mmCIF file of C-alpha atoms in Angstrom:
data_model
loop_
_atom_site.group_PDB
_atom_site.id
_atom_site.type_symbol
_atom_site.label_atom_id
_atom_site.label_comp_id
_atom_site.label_asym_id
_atom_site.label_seq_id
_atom_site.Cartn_x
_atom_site.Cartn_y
_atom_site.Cartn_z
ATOM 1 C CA UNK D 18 22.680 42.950 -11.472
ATOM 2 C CA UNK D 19 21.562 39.965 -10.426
ATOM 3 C CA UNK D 20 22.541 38.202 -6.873
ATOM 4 C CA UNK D 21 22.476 34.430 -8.245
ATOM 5 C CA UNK D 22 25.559 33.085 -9.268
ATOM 6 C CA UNK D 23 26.415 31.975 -12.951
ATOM 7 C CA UNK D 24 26.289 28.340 -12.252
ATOM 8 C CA UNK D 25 22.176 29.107 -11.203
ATOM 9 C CA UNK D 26 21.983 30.503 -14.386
ATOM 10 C CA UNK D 27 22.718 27.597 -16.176
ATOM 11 C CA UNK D 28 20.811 24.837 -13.764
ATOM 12 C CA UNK D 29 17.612 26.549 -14.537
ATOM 13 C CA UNK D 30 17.946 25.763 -18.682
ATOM 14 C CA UNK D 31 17.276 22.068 -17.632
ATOM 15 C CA UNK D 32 18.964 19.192 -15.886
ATOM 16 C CA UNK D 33 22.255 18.403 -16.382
ATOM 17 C CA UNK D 34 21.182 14.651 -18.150
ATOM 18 C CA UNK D 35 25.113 14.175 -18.667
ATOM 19 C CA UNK D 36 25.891 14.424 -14.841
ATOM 20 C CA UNK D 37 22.427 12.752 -13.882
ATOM 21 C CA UNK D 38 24.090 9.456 -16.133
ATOM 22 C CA UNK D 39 27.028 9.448 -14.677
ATOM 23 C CA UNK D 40 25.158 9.840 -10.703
ATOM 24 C CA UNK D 41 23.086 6.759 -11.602
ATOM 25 C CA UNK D 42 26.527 4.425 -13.399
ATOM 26 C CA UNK D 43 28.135 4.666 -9.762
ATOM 27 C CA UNK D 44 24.750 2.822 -8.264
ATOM 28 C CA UNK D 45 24.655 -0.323 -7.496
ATOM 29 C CA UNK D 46 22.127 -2.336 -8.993
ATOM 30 C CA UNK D 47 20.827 -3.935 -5.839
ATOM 31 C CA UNK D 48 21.150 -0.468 -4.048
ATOM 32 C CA UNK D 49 18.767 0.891 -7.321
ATOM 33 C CA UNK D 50 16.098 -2.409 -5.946
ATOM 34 C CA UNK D 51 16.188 -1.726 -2.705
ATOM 35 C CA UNK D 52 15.943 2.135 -3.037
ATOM 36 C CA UNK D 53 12.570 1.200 -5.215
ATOM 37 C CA UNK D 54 10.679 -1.476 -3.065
ATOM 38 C CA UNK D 55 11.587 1.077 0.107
ATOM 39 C CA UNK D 56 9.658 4.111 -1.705
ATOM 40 C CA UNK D 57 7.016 1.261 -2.625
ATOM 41 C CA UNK D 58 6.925 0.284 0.583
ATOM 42 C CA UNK D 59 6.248 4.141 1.900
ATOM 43 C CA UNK D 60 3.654 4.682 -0.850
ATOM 44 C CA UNK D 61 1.630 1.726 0.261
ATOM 45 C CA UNK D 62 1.837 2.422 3.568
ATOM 46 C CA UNK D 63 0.366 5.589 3.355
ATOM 47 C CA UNK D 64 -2.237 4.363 0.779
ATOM 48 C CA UNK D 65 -3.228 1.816 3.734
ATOM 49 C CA UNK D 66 -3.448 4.718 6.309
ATOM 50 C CA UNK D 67 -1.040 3.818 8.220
ATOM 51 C CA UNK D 68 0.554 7.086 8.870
ATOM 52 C CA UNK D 69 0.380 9.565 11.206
ATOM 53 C CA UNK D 70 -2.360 11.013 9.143
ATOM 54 C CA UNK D 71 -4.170 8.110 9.187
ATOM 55 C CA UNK D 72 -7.124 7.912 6.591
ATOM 56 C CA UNK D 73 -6.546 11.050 5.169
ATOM 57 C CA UNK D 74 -4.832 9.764 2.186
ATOM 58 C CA UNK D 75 -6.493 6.014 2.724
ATOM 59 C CA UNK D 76 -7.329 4.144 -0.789
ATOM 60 C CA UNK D 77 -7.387 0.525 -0.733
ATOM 61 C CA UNK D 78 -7.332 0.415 -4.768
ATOM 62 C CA UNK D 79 -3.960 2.101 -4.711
ATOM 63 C CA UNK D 80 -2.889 0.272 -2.033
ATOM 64 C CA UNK D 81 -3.482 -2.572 -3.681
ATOM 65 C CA UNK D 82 -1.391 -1.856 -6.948
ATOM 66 C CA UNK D 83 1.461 -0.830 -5.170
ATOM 67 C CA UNK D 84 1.446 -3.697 -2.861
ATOM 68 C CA UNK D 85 1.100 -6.112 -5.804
ATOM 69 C CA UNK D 86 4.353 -4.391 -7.129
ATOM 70 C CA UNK D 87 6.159 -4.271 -4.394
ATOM 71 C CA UNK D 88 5.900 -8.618 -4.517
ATOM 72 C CA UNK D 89 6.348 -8.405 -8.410
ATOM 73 C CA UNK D 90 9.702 -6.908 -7.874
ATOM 74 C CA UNK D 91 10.894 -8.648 -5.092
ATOM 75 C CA UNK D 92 9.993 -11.726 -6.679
ATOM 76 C CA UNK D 93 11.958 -11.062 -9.601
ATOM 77 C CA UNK D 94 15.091 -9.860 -7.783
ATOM 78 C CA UNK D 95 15.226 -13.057 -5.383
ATOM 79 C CA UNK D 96 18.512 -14.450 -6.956
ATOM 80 C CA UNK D 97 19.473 -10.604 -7.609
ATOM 81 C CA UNK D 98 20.161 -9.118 -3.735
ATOM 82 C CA UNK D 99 21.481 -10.601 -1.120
ATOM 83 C CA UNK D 100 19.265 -12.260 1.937
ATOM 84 C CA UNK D 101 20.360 -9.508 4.161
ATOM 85 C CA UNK D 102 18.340 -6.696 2.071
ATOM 86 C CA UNK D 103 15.526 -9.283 0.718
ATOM 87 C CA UNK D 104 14.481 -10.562 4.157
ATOM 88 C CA UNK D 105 14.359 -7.307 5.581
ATOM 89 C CA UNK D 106 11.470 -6.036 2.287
ATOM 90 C CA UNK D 107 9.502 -9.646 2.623
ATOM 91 C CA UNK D 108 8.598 -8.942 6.069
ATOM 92 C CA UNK D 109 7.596 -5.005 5.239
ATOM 93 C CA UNK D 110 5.715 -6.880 1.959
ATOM 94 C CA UNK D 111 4.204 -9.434 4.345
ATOM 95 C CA UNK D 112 3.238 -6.616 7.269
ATOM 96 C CA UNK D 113 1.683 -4.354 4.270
ATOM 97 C CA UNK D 114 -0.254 -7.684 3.111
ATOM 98 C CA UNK D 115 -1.640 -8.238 6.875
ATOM 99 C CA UNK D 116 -2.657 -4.694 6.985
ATOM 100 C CA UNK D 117 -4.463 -4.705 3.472
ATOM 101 C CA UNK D 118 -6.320 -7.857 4.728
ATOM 102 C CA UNK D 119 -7.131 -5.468 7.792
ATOM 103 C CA UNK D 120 -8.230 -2.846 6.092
ATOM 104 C CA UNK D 121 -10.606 -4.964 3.595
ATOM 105 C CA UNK D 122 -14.374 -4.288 4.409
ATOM 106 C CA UNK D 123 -14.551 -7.744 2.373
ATOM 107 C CA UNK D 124 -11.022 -9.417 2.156
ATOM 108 C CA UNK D 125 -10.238 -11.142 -0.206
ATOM 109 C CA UNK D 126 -9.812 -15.020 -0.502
ATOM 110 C CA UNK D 127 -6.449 -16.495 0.837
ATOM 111 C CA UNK D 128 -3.777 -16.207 -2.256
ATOM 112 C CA UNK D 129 -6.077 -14.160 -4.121
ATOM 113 C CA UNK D 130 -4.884 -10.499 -1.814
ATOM 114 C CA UNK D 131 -2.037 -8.300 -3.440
ATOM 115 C CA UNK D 132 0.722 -9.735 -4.332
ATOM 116 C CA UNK D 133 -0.027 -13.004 -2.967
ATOM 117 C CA UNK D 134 0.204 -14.548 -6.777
ATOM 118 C CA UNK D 135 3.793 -14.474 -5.996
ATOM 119 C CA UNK D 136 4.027 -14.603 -2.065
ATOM 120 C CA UNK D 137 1.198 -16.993 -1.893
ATOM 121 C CA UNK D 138 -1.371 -16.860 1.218
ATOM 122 C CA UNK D 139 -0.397 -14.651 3.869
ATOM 123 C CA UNK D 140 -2.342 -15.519 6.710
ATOM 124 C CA UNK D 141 -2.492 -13.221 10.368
#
């Protein structure tokens, strides 16, 4: 006999897709931004070494690509979310941009670091 209950049972077939759908109907669509430039935000950061671990996970090239997201998206989703939650992610986007710049052996040419095609120059 088996000491799981039923409803175990049936969660390890799959995932309930049905009840997933419904979870993600009742979201916001500015809550379903935010929620994405905040784990962009946390994966840069790390990339950049600015964790407690500090270089252990370090790569400038990733960094870089999920920096230059992070502005992608919240330069598409300007007129989308309010000023309270945008102004808030353009000074994380803006402090991940200084620390990139930081982190640069050779850094790269104002307007030409990530995500500065859509931020423009972000100076120190």
């Amino acid at each position: 006999m088996s000491d799981t209950p039923a409803e175990s049972a049936g969660s390890a077939a799959g995932p309930d897709f049905d009840e997933m759908t419904r979870d993600i109907a009742e979201v916001p669509a500015v809550e379903v931004i935010v929620t994405v430039a905040v784990n962009l935000m946390s994966a840069a950061a790390v990339k950049l070494g600015l964790t407690e671990e500090g270089d252990q996970h370090k790569d400038l090239d990733e960094a870089r690509k999920l920096v230059h997201a992070l502005a992608g998206l919240l330069d598409a989703s300007t007129t989308e979310i309010s000023s309270f939650h945008a102004a808030p992610l353009r000074d994380g986007l803006k402090s991940l941009q200084l620390a990139f710049r930081e982190a640069s052996i050779v850094p790269d040419e104002p307007g030409q670091g990530p995500g500065e095609k859509y931020t423009g120059p972000v100076y120190g």
